[in-house]
Coordinates of C-alpha atoms and ligand atoms in Angstrom, one line a residue:
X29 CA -45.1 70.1 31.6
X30 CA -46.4 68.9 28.0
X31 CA -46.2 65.5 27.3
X32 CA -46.1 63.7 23.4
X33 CA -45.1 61.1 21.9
X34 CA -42.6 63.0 19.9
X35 CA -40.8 66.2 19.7
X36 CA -39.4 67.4 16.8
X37 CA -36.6 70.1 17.7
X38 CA -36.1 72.7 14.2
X39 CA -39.3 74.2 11.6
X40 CA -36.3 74.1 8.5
X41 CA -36.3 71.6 5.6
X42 CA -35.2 68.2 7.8
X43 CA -37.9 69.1 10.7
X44 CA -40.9 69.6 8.8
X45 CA -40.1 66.5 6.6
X46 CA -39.8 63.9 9.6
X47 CA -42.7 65.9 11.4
X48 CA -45.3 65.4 8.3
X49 CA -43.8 61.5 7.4
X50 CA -44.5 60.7 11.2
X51 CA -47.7 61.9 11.4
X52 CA -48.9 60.1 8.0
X53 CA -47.6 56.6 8.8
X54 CA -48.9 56.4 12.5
X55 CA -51.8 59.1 12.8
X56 CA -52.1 57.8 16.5
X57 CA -49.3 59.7 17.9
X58 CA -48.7 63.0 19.1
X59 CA -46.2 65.4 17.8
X60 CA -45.0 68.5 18.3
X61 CA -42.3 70.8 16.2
X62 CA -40.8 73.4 18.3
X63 CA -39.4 75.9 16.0
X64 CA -37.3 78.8 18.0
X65 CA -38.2 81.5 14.7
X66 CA -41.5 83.4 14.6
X67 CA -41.6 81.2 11.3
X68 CA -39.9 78.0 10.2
X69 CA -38.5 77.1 7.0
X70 CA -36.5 80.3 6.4
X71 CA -34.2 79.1 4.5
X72 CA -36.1 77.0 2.5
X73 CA -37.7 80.7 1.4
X74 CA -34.0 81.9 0.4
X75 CA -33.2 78.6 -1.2
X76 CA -31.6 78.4 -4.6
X77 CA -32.3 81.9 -5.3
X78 CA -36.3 81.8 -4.2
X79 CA -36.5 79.1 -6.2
X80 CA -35.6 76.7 -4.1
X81 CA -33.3 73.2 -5.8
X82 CA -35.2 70.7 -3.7
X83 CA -32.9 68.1 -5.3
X84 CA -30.4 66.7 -7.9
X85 CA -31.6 64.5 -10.8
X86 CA -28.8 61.9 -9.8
X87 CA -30.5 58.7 -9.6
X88 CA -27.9 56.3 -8.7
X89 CA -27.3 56.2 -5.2
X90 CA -23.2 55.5 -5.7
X91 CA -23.0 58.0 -7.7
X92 CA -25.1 60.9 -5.6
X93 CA -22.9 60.3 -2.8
X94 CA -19.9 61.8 -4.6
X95 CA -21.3 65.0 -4.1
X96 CA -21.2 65.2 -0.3
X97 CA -17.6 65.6 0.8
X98 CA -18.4 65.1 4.0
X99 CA -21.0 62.1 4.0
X100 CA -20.1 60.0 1.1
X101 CA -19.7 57.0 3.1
X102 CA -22.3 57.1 5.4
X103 CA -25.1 58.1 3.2
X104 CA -24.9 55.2 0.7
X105 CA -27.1 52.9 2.7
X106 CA -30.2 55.8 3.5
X107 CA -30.1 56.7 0.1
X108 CA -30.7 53.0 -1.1
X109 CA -33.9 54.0 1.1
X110 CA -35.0 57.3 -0.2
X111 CA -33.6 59.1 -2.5
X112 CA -34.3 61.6 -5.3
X113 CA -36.6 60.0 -7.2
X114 CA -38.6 59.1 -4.1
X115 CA -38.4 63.0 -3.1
X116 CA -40.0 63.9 -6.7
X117 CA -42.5 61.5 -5.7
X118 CA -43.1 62.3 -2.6
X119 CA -43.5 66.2 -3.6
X120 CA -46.1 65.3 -6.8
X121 CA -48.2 62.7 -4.8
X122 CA -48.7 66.3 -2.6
X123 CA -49.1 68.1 -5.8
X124 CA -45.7 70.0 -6.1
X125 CA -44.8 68.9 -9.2
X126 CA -40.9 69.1 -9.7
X127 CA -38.7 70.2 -13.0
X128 CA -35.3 69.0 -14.2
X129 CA -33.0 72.0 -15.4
X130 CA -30.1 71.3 -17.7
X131 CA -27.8 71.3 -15.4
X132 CA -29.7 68.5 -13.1
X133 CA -31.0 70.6 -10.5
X134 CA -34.7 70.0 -9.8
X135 CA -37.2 73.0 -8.8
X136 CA -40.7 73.2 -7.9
X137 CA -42.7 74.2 -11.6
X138 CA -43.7 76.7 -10.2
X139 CA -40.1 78.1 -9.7
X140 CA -41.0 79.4 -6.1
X141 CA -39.9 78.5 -2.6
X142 CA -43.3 79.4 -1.4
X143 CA -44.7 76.4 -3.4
X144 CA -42.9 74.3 -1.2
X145 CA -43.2 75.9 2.2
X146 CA -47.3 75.9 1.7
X147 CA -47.2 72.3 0.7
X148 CA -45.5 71.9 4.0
X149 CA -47.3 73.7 6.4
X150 CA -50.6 72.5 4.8
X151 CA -49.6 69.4 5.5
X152 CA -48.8 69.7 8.9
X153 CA -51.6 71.0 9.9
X154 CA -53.4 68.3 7.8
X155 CA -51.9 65.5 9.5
X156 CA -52.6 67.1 13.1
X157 CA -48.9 68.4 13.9
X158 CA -48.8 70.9 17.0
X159 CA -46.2 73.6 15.4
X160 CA -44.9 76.0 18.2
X161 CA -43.0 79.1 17.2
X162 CA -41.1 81.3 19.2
X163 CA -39.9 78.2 21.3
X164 CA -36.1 78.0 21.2
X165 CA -35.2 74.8 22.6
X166 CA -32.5 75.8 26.2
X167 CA -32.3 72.5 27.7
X168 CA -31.9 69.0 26.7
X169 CA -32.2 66.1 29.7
X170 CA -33.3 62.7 29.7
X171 CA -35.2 61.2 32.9
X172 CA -35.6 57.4 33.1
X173 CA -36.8 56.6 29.3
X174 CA -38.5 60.2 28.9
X175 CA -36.3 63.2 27.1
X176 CA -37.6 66.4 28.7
X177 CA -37.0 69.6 26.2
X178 CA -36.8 72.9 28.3
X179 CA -37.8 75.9 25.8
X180 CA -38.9 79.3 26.3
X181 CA -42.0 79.1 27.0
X182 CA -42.7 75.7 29.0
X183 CA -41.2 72.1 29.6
X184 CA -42.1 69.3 27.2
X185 CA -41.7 65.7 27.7
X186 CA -41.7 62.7 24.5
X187 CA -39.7 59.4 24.5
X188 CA -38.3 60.2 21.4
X189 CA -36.7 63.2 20.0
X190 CA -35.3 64.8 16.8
X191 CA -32.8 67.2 16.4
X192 CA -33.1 69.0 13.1
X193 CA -31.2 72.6 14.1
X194 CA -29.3 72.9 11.0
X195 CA -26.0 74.2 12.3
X196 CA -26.7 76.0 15.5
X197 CA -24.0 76.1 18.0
X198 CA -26.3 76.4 20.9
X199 CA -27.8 73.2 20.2
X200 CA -24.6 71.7 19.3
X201 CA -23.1 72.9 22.5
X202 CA -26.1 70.8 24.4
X203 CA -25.2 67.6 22.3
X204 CA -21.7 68.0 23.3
X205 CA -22.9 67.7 27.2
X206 CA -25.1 64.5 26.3
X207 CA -21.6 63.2 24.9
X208 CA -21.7 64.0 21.8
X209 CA -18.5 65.0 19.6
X210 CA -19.0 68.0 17.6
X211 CA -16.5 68.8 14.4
X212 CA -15.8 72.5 14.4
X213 CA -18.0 74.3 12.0
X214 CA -16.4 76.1 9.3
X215 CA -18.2 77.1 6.0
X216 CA -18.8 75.5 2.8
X217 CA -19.6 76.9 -0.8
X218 CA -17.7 79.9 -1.0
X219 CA -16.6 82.0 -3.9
X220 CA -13.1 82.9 -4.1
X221 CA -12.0 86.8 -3.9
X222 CA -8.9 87.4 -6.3
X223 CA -7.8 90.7 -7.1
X224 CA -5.7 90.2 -10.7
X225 CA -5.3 92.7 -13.6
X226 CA -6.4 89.8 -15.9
X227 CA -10.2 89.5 -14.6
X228 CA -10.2 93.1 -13.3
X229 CA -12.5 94.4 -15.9
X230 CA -14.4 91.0 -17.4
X231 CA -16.4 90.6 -14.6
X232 CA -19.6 88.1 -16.1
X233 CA -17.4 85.8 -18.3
X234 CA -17.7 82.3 -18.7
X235 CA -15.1 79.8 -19.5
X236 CA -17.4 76.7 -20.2
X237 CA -15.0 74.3 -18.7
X238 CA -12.1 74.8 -17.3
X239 CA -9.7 72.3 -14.5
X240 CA -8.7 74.5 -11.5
X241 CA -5.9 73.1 -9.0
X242 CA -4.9 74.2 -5.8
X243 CA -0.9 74.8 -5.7
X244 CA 1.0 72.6 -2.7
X245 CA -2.6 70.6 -2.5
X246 CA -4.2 67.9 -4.3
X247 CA -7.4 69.7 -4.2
X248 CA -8.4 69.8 -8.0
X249 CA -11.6 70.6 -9.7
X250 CA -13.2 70.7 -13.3
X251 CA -16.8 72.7 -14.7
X252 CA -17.6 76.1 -15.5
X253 CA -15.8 79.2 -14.3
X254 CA -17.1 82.8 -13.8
X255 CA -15.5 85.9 -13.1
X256 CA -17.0 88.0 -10.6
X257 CA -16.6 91.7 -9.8
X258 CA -14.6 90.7 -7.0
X259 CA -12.9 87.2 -8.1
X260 CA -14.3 83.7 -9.2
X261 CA -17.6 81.1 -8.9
X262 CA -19.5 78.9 -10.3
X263 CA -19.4 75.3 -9.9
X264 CA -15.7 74.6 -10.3
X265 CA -15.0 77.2 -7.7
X266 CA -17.8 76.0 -5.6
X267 CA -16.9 72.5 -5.6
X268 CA -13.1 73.5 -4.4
X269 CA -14.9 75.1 -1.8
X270 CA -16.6 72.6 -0.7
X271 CA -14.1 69.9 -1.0
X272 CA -11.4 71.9 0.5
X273 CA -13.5 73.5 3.3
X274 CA -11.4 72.0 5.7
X275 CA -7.8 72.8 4.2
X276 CA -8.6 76.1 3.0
X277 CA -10.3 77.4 6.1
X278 CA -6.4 76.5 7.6
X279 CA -4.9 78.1 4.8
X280 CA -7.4 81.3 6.2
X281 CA -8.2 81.2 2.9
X282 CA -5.1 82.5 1.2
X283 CA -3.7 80.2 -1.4
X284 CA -3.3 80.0 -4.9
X285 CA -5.2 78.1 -7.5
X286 CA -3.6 77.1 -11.7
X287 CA -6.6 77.2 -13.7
X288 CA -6.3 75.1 -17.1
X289 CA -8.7 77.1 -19.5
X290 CA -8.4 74.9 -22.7
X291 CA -8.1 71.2 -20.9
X292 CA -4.6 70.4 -23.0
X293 CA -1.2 70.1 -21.9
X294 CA 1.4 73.2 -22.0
X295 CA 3.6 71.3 -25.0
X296 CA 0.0 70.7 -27.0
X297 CA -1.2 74.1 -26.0
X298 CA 2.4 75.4 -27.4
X299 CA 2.5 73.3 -30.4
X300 CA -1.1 74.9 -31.5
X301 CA 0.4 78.4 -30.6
X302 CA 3.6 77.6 -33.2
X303 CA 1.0 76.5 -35.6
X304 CA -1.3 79.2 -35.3
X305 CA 2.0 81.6 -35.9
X306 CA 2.1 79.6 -39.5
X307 CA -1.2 79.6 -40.4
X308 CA -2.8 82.9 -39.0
X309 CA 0.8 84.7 -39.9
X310 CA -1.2 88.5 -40.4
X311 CA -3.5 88.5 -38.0
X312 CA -3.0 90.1 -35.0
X313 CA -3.2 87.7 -31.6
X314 CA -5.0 90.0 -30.2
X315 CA -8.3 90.3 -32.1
X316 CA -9.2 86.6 -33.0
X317 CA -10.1 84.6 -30.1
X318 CA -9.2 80.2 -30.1
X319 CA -9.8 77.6 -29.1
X320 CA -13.7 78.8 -28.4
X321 CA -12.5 81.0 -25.7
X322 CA -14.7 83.7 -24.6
X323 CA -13.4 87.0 -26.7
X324 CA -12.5 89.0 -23.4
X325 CA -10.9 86.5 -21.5
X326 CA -8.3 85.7 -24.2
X327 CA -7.1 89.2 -25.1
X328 CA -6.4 89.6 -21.3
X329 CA -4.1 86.1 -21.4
X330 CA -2.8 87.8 -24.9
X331 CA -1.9 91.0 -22.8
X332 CA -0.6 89.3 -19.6
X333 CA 2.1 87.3 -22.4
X334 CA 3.8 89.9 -23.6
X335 CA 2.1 91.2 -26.4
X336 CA 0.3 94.3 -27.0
X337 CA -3.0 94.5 -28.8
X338 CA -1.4 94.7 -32.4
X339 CA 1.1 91.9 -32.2
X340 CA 0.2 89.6 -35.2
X341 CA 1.1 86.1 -35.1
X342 CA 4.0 86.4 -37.1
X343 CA 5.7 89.0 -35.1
X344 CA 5.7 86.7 -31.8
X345 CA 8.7 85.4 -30.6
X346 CA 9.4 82.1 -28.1
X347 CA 9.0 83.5 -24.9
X348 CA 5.9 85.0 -26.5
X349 CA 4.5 81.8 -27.2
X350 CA 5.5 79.9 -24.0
X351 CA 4.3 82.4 -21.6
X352 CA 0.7 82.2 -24.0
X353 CA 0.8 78.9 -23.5
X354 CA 1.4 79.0 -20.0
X355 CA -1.6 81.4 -19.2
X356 CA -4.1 78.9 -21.2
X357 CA -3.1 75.9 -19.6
X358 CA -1.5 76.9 -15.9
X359 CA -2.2 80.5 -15.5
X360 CA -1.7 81.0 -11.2
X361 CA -3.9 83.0 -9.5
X362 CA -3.6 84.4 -5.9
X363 CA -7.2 83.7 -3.8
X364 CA -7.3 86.5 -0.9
X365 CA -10.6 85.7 0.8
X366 CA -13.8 84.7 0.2
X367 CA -17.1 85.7 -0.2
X368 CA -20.9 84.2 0.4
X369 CA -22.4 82.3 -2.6
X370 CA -25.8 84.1 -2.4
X371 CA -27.3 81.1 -4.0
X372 CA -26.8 78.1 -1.8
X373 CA -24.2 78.2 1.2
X374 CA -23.9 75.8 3.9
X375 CA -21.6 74.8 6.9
X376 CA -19.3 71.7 7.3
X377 CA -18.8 70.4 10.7
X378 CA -21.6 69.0 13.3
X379 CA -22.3 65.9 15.2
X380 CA -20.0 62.9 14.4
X381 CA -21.1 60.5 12.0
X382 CA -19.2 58.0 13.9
X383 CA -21.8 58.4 16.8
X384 CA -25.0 58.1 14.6
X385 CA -26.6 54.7 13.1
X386 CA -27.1 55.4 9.5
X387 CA -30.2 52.8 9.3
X388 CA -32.2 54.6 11.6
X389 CA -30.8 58.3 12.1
X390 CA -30.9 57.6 15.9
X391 CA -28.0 58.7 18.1
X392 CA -25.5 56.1 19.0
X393 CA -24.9 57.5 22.5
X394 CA -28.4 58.7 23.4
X395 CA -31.8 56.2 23.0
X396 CA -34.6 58.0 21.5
X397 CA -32.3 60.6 20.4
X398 CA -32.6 61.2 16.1
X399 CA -31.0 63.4 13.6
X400 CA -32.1 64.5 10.2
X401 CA -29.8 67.4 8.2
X402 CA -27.3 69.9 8.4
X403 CA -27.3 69.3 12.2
X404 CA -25.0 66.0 11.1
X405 CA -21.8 66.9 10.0
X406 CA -23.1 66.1 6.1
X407 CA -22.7 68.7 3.9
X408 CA -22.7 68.9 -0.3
X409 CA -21.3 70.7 -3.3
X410 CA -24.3 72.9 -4.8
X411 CA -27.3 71.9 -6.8
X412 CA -29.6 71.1 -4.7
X413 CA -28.0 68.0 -3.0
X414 CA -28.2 69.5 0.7
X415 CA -31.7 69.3 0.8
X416 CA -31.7 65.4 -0.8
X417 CA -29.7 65.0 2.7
X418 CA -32.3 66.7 4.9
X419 CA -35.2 65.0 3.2
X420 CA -33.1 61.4 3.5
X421 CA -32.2 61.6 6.9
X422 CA -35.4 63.1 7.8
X423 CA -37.6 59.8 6.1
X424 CA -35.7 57.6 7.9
X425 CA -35.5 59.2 11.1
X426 CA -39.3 59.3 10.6
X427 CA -39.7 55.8 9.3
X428 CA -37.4 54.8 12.6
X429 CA -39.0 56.5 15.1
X430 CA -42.6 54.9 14.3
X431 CA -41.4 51.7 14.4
Ligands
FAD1358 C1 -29.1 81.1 1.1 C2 -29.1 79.7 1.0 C3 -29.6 79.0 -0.1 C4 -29.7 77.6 -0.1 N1 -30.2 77.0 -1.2 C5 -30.2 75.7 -1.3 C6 -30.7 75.0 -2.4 O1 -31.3 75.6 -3.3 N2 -30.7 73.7 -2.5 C7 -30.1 72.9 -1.4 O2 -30.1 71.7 -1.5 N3 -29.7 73.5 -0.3 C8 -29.7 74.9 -0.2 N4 -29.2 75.5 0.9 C9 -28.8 74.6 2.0 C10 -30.1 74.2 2.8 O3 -30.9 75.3 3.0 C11 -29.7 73.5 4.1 O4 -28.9 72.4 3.8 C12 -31.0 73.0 4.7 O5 -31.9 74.1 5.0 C13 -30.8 72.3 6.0 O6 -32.0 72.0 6.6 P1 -32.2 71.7 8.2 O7 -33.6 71.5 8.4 O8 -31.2 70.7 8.6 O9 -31.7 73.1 8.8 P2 -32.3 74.5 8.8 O10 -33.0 74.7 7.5 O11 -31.2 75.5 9.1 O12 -33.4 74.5 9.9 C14 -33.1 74.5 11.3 C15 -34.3 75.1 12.0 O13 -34.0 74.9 13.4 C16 -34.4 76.1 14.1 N5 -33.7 76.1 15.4 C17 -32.3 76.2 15.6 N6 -32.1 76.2 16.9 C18 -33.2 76.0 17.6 C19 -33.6 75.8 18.9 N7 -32.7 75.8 19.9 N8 -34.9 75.6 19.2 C20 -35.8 75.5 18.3 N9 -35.5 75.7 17.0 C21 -34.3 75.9 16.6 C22 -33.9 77.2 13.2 O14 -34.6 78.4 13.5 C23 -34.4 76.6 11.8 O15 -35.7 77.0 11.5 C24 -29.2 76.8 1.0 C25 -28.7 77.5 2.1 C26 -28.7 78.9 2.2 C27 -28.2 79.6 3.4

């Protein structure tokens, strides 16, 4: 039997945080990260396409939390703690400086999850952290005050623990015998497959921003859209997915979505189509792209009105127009499936946030028992947000556990 002061359960993103913030602010104690890989932090190597978005340049915390749709409530408080600002901080002071993209996601200069991954395991070994691959955590019991960890390899005892196993059912499945309530995993950022003669053969368009709403729900979304070789992404997709992981995993994920490509009404949109009939009389619909449209995607709304590639505008009749109209403003797509966003994907579901104290990340059911990431039932659109949770949950499980 090994005996520590702490035990940190998971080498991803959350464990390696709270193992390194322990260790700095109370060097006396003695910690260990058992990490079941024969490495940790794999997915922080995959990350944001081996680039790895560490975080979000959102720097108000009401406003960050409107990107976790599972979380929202609950993460107002820690991120009043530490938040993103603190995590670019806390990543230069180590000498990672971080970037801002244009779109607000923030990346290691370097543009390489390996930056990140060395700073960590540098400073774990630094600060004195025992790290222990190959030790899949099996057993989960608590004697008196002391929590006694069965892995692989040997028995380890600590008075407190933290669970940071990302979404693993094994470990989920211990939690549930502690007490614990578990919400049923099912995933998050997804891209939706859609076979349509309309995007069939545009695959790599981009309709800057476009509002996309689920029919018979009032799951609604608004950004950038891009057609796929085998349906839709991008962020307006992605946030639907994320928002409606729960409805559209019931739905099996067959449902239907309106897309609004030009952000007007149908009687606008028609009123510019009657105008356009006036003022572009000659020239065919076909050829001249509106309303800033990519070129591609309007000549396959043109087609799917009515209207063959030499139809000019004066030749079009009502039902011409209307049914235009209708594909820039409500065009209805049929979503079959989905498919892994290579980029970023996580899972919704995990331990109850009902049974965790949000100003210390300790377990509400189990003394000496912490949480820090995807482990929680926490989960976020894309762009680099997940992490802000693991980091946030992590500091203040760390900053909890030493006191
Ligand atoms: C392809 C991909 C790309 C992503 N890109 C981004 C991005 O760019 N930005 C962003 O914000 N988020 C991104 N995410 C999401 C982000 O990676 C996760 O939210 C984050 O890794 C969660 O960290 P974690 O430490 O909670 O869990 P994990 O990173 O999953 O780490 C859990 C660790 O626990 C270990 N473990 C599990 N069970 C046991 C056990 N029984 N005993 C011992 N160890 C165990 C696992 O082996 C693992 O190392 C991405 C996810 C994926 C899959």
């Amino acid at each position: 039997m090994k005996a520590y002061d702490v035990i940190i359960v998971g080498g991803g993103a959350a464990g390696f945080f709270a193992a390194i913030n322990i260790a700095e602010q109370n060097p006396s104690l003695k910690i260990v990260l058992l990490e079941r890989g024969k490495e940790g932090l794999q997915k922080v190597k995959i990350s944001g396409g081996g680039r790895c978005n560490v975080t979000h340049a959102e720097f108000i915390p009401s406003e960050l939390v409107q990107n976790y749709p599972r979380g929202e409530k609950e993460l107002l408080g820690p991120f009043h703690q530490f938040m993103t600002g603190d995590t670019m901080e806390w990543f230069e002071k180590r000498g990672v400086p971080l970037k801002i993209e244009d779109d607000g996601r923030m990346f290691p200069v370097s543009n390489s999850s390996q930056t990140i991954i060395d700073c960590f395991l540098s400073e774990a070994k630094k600060k004195g952290v025992a790290v222990l691959y190959n030790h899949s955590v099996k057993s989960i019991k608590k004697k008196q005050d002391l929590w006694e960890l069965g892995t692989t390899e040997q028995v380890f005892t600590a008075r407190k623990i933290l669970i940071a196993t990302g979404s693993n059912p094994k470990i989920w499945n211990l939690l549930e015998r502690l007490g614990h309530t578990i919400l049923q995993p099912v995933p998050s950022l997804f891209t939706f497959d859609i076979k349509d003669s309309r995007i069939k053969d545009i695959p790599g368009v981009v309709a800057k921003n476009v509002v996309i709403k689920v029919v018979d729900s009032h799951l609604e979304s608004e950004g950038p859209l891009l057609i796929t070789h085998v349906g839709m992404s991008a962020p307006a997709i992605l946030k639907l997915s994320a928002f409606g992981a729960l409805e559209l995993a019931k739905h099996n994920y067959k449902f239907q979505i309106k897309i609004n490509f030009i952000k007007q009404t149908f009687k606008d949109c028609l009123g510019d189509l009657k105008e356009f009939k006036q003022e572009l009389a000659k020239k065919t619909v076909f050829k001249f792209a509106q309303y800033e449209l990519p070129k591609r995607l309007w000549q396959q709304l043109v087609l799917a009105s009515n209207m063959s590639m030499t139809t000019t505008w004066a030749d079009t009749n009502k039902q011409q127009l209307e049914a235009l109209a209708a594909q820039l403003t409500e065009a209805v797509f049929k979503v079959t499936g989905k498919s892994t966003f290579k980029e970023e994907f996580v899972t919704a579901g995990g331990v109850d946030l009902k049974e965790v104290n949000f100003k210390t990340f300790e377990s509400k059911l189990c003394e000496g028992m912490y949480f820090a990431g995807e482990i929680l039932n926490v989960d976020a659109i894309t762009g680099g947000f997940n992490f802000q949770n693991a980091w946030t949950s992590a500091y203040i499980a760390a900053k909890s556990i030493i006191e």
